[in-house]
mmCIF file of C-alpha atoms in Angstrom:
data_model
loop_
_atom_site.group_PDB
_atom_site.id
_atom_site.type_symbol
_atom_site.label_atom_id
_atom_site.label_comp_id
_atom_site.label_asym_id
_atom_site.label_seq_id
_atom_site.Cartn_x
_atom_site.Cartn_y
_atom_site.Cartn_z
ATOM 1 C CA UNK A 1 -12.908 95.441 2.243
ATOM 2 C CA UNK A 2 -12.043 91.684 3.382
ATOM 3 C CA UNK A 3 -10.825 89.741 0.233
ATOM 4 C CA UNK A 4 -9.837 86.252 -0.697
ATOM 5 C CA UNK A 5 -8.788 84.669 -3.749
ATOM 6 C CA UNK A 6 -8.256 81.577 -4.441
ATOM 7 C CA UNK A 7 -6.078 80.190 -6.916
ATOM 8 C CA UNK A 8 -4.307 76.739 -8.204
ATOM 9 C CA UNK A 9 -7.212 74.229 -8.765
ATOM 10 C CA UNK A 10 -7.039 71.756 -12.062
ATOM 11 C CA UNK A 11 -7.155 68.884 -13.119
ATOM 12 C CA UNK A 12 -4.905 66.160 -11.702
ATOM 13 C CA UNK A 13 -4.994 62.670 -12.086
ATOM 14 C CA UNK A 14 -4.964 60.133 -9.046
ATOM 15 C CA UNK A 15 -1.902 60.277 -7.181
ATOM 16 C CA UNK A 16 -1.073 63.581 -8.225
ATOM 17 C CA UNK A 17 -0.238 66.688 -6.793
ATOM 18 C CA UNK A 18 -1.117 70.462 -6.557
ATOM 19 C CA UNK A 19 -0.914 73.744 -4.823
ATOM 20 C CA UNK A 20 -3.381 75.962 -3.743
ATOM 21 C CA UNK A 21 -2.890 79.463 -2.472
ATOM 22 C CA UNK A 22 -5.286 82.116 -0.813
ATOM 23 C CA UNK A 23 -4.417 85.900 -1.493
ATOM 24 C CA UNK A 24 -6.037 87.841 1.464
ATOM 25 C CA UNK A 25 -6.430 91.629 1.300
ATOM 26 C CA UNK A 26 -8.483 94.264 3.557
ATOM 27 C CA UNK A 27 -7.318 92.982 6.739
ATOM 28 C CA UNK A 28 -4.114 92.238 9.109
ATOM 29 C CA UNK A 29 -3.830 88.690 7.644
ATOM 30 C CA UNK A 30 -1.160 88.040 10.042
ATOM 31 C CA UNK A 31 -3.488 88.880 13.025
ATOM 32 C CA UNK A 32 -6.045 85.887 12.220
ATOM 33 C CA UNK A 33 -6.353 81.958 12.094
ATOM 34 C CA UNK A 34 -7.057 80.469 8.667
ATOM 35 C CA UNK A 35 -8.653 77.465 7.194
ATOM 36 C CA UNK A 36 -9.294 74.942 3.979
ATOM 37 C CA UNK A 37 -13.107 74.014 3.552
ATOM 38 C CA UNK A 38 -14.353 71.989 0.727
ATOM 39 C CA UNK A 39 -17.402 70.803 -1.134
ATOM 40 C CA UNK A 40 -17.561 68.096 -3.464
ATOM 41 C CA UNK A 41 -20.190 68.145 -5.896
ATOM 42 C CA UNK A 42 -23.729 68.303 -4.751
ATOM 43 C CA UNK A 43 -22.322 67.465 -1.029
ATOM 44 C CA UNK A 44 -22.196 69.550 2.081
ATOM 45 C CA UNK A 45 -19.171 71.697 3.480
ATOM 46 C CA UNK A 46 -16.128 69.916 4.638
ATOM 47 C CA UNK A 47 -13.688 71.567 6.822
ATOM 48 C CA UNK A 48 -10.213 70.394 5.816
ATOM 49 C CA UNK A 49 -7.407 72.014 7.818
ATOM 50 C CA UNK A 50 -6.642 75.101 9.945
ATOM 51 C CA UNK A 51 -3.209 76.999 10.651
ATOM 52 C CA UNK A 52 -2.965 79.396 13.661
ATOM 53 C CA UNK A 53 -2.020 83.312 13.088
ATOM 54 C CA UNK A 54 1.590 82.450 13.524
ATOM 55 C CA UNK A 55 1.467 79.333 11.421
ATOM 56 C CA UNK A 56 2.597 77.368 14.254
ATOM 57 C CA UNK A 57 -0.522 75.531 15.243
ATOM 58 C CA UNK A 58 -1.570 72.954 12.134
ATOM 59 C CA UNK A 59 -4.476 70.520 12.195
ATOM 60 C CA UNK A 60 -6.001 68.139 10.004
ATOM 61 C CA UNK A 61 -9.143 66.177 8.995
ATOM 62 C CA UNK A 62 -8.251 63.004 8.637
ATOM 63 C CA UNK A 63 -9.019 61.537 5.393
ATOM 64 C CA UNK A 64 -6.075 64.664 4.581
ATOM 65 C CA UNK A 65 -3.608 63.773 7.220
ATOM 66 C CA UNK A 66 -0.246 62.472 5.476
ATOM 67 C CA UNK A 67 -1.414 64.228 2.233
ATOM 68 C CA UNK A 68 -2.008 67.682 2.785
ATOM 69 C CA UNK A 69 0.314 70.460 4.353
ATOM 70 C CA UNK A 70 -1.308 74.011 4.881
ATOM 71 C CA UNK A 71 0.845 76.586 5.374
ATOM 72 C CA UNK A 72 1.598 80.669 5.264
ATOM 73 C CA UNK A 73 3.426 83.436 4.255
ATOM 74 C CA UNK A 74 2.509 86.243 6.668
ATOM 75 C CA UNK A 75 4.938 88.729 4.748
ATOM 76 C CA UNK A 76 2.847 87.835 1.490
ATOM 77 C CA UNK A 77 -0.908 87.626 2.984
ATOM 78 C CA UNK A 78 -1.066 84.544 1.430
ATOM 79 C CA UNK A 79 -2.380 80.766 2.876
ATOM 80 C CA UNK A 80 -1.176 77.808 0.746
ATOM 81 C CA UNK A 81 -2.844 74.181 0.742
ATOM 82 C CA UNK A 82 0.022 71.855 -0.598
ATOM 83 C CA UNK A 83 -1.810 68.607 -1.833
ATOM 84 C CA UNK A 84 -0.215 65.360 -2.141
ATOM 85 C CA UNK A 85 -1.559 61.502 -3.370
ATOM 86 C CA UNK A 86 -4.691 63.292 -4.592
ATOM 87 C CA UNK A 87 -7.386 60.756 -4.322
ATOM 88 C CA UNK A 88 -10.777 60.785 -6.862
ATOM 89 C CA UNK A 89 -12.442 61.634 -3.486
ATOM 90 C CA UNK A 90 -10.771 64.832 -3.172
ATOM 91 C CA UNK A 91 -12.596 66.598 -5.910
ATOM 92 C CA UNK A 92 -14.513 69.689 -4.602
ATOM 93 C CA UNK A 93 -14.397 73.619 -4.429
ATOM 94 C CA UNK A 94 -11.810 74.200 -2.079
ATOM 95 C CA UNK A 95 -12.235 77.627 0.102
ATOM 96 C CA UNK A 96 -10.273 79.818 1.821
ATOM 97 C CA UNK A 97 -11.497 80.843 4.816
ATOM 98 C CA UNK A 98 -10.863 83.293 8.191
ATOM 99 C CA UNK A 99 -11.721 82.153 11.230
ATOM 100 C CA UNK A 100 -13.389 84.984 13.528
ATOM 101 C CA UNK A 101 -11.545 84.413 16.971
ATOM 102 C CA UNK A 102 -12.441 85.841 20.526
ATOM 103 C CA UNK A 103 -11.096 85.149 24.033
ATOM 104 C CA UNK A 104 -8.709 82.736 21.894
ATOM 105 C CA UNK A 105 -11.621 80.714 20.858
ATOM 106 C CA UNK A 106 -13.040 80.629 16.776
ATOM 107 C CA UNK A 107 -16.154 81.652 16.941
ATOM 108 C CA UNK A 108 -17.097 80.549 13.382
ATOM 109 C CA UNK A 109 -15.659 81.107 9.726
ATOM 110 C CA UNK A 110 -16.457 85.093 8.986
ATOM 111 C CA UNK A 111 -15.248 85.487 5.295
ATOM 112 C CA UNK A 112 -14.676 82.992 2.423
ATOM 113 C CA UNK A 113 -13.373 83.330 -0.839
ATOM 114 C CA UNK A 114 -15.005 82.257 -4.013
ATOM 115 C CA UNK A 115 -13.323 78.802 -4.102
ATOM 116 C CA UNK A 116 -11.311 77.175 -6.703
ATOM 117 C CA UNK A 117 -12.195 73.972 -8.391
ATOM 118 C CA UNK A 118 -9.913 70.635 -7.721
ATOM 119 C CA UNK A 119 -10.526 67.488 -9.938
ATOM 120 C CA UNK A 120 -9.022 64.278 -9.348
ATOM 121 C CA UNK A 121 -9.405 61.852 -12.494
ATOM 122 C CA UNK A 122 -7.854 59.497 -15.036
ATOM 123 C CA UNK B 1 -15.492 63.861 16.947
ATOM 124 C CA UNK B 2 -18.968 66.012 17.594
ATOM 125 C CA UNK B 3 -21.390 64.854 14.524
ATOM 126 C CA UNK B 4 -24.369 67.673 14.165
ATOM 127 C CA UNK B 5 -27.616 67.008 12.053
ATOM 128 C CA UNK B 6 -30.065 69.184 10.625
ATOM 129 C CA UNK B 7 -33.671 68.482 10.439
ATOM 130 C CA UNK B 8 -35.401 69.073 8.070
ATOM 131 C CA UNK B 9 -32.918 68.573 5.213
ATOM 132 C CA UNK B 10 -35.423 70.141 3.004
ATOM 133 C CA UNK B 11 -38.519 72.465 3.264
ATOM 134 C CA UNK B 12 -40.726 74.233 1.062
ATOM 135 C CA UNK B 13 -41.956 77.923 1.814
ATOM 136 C CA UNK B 14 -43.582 80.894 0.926
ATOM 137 C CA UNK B 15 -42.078 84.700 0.836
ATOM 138 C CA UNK B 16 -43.409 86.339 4.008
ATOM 139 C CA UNK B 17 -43.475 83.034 6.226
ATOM 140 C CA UNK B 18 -41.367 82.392 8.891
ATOM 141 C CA UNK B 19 -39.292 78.972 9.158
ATOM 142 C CA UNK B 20 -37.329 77.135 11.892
ATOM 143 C CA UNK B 21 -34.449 75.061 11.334
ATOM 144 C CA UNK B 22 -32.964 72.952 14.248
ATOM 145 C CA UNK B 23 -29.318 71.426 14.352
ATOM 146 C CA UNK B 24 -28.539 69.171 16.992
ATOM 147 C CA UNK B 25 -25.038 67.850 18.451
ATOM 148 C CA UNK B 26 -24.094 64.539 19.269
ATOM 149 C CA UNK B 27 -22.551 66.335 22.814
ATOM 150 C CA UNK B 28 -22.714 69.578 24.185
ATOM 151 C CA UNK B 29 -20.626 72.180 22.640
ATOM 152 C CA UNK B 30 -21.937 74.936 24.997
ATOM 153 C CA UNK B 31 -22.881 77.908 22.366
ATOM 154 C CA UNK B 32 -20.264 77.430 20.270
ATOM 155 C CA UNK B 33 -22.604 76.643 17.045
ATOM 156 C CA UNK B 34 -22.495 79.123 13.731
ATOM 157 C CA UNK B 35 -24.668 79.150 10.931
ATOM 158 C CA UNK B 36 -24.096 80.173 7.321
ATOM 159 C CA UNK B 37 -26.324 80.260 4.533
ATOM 160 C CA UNK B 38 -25.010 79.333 0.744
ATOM 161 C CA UNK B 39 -26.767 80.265 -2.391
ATOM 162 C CA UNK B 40 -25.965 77.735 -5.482
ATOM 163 C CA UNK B 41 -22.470 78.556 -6.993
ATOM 164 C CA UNK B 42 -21.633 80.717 -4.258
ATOM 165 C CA UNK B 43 -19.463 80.847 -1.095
ATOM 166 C CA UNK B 44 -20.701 80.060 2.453
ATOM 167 C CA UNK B 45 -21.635 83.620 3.898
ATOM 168 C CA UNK B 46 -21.517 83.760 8.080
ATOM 169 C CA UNK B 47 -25.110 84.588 9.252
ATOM 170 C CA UNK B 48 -24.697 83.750 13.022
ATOM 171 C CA UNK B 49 -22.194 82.824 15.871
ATOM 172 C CA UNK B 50 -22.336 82.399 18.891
ATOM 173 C CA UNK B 51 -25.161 80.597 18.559
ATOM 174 C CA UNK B 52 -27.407 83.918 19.077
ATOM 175 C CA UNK B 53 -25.045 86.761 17.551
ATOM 176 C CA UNK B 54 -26.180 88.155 14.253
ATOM 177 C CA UNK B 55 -23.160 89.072 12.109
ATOM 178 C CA UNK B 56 -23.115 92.484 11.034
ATOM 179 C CA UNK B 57 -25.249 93.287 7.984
ATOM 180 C CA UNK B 58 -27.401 90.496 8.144
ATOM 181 C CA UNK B 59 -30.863 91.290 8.532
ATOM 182 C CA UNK B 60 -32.748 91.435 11.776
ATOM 183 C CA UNK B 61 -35.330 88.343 10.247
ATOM 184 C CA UNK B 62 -32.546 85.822 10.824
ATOM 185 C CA UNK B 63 -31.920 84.591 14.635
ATOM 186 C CA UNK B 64 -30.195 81.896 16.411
ATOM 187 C CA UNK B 65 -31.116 80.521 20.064
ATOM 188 C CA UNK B 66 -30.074 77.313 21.644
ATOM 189 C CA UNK B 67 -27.251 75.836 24.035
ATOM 190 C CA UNK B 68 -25.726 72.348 24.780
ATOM 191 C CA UNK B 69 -27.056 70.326 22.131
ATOM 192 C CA UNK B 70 -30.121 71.998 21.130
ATOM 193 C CA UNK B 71 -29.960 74.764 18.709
ATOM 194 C CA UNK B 72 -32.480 76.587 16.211
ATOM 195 C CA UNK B 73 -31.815 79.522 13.043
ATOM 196 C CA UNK B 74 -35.577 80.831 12.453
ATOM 197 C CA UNK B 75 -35.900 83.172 9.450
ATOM 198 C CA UNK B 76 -39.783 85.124 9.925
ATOM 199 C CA UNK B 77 -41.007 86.493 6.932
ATOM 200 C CA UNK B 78 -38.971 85.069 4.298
ATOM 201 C CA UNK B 79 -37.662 87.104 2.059
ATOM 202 C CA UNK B 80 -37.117 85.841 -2.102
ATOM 203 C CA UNK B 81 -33.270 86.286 -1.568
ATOM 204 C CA UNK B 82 -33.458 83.738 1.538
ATOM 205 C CA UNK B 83 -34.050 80.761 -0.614
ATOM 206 C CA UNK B 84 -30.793 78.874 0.336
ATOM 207 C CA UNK B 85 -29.251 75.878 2.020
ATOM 208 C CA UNK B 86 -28.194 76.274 5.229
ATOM 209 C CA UNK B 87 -25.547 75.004 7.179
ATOM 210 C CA UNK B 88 -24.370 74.944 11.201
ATOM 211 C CA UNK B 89 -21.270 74.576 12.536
ATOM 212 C CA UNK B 90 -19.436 73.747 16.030
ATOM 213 C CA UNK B 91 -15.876 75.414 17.097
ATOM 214 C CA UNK B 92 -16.128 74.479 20.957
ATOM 215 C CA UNK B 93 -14.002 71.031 20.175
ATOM 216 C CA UNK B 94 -11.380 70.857 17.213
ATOM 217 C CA UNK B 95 -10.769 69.306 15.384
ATOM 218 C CA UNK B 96 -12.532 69.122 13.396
ATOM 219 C CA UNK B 97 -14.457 71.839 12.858
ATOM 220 C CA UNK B 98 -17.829 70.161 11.732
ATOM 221 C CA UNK B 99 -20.735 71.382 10.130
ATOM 222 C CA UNK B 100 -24.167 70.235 9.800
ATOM 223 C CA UNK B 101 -25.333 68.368 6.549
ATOM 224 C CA UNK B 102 -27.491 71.503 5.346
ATOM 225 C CA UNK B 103 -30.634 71.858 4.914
ATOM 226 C CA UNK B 104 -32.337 73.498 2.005
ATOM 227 C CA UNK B 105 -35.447 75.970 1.633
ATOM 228 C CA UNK B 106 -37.215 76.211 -1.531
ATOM 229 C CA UNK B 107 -39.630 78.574 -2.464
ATOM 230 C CA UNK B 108 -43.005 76.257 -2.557
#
């Protein structure tokens, strides 16, 4: 059975920082692309960064770039989402998610973990 | 960037009817568009990709259909466990990856 578990959310004040990580089980994690969604309160879903099976492809939303790193360890199944300068506007449920990939093309976002809560306030 | 939209962002239905939900892109992202539905406190769960594929174990009611710009999830005979929100997403041009604003059924 796919799994993913999130972990690492807070409380942070502006400016701060924090790490979240993504433990994946039930699959060859090191076979797949991964992402960083997020939802802010009562808001729709935001996709915030994606990392290639080999960690060596890396992209960004914007309002992130500068900020946030994403990263792997393919020996540990685990996806990280180092975040810098944490704005107010970054509070959300931040997901891990796997991206479903044929003919080298994602296809869409096939399992998610249960999220983990990020709050950015004074 | 592509920007989608949903329409409507909200309707109001009754278990056993059927309801269509259209998500349009601002350019054509060939059939590249997924859709997930998300029940309140819970994670996004993948419904459809390809525009048209049904994921495995979701039920036969749900179906996609569109290309280009034009693309439509239509649930018939809704079901009590189908009241949701809904979102779509593109993956033909990243980034980013961008999803729809969501729309939500309700049970009326």
């Amino acid at each position: 059975e796919v799994q993913l578990v999130e972990s690492g959310g807070g409380l942070v004040q502006p400016g701060g920082s924090l790490r979240l990580s993504c433990a994946a089980s039930g699959f060859t994690f090191s076979g797949y692309d991964m992402n960083w969604v997020r939802q802010a309160p009562g808001k729709g879903l935001e996709w915030v960064s994606f990392i290639s099976s080999t960690g060596r492809t890396t992209y960004y939303t914007e309002s992130v770039k500068g900020r946030f790193i994403i990263s792997r360890d393919n020996a540990k199944n685990s996806l990280f989402l180092q975040m810098n300068s944490l704005r107010v506007e970054d509070t959300a449920v931040y997901y891990c998610a796997r991206a479903y990939t044929s003919n080298w093309q994602p296809d869409a976002f096939d399992f998610w973990g249960q999220g983990t809560v990020v709050t950015v306030s004074s | 960037d592509i920007q989608l939209t949903q329409s409507p962002s909200f309707l109001s239905a009754s278990v056993g009817e059927s309801v269509t939900i259209t998500c349009r892109a601002s350019q054509g992202i060939n059939n590249y568009l997924a859709w997930y539905q998300q029940k309140p406190g819970k994670a996004p769960k993948l419904l459809v990709y390809g525009a048209s594929t049904l994921q495995s174990g979701v039920p036969s009611r749900f179906s996609g259909t569109g290309s280009g710009t034009e693309f439509t999830l239509t649930i018939t005979s809704l079901q009590p466990e189908d009241f949701a929100t809904y979102f779509c997403q593109q993956v033909n041009s990243y980034p980013p990856f961008t999803f729809g604003p969501g729309t939500t059924v309700d049970i009326k």
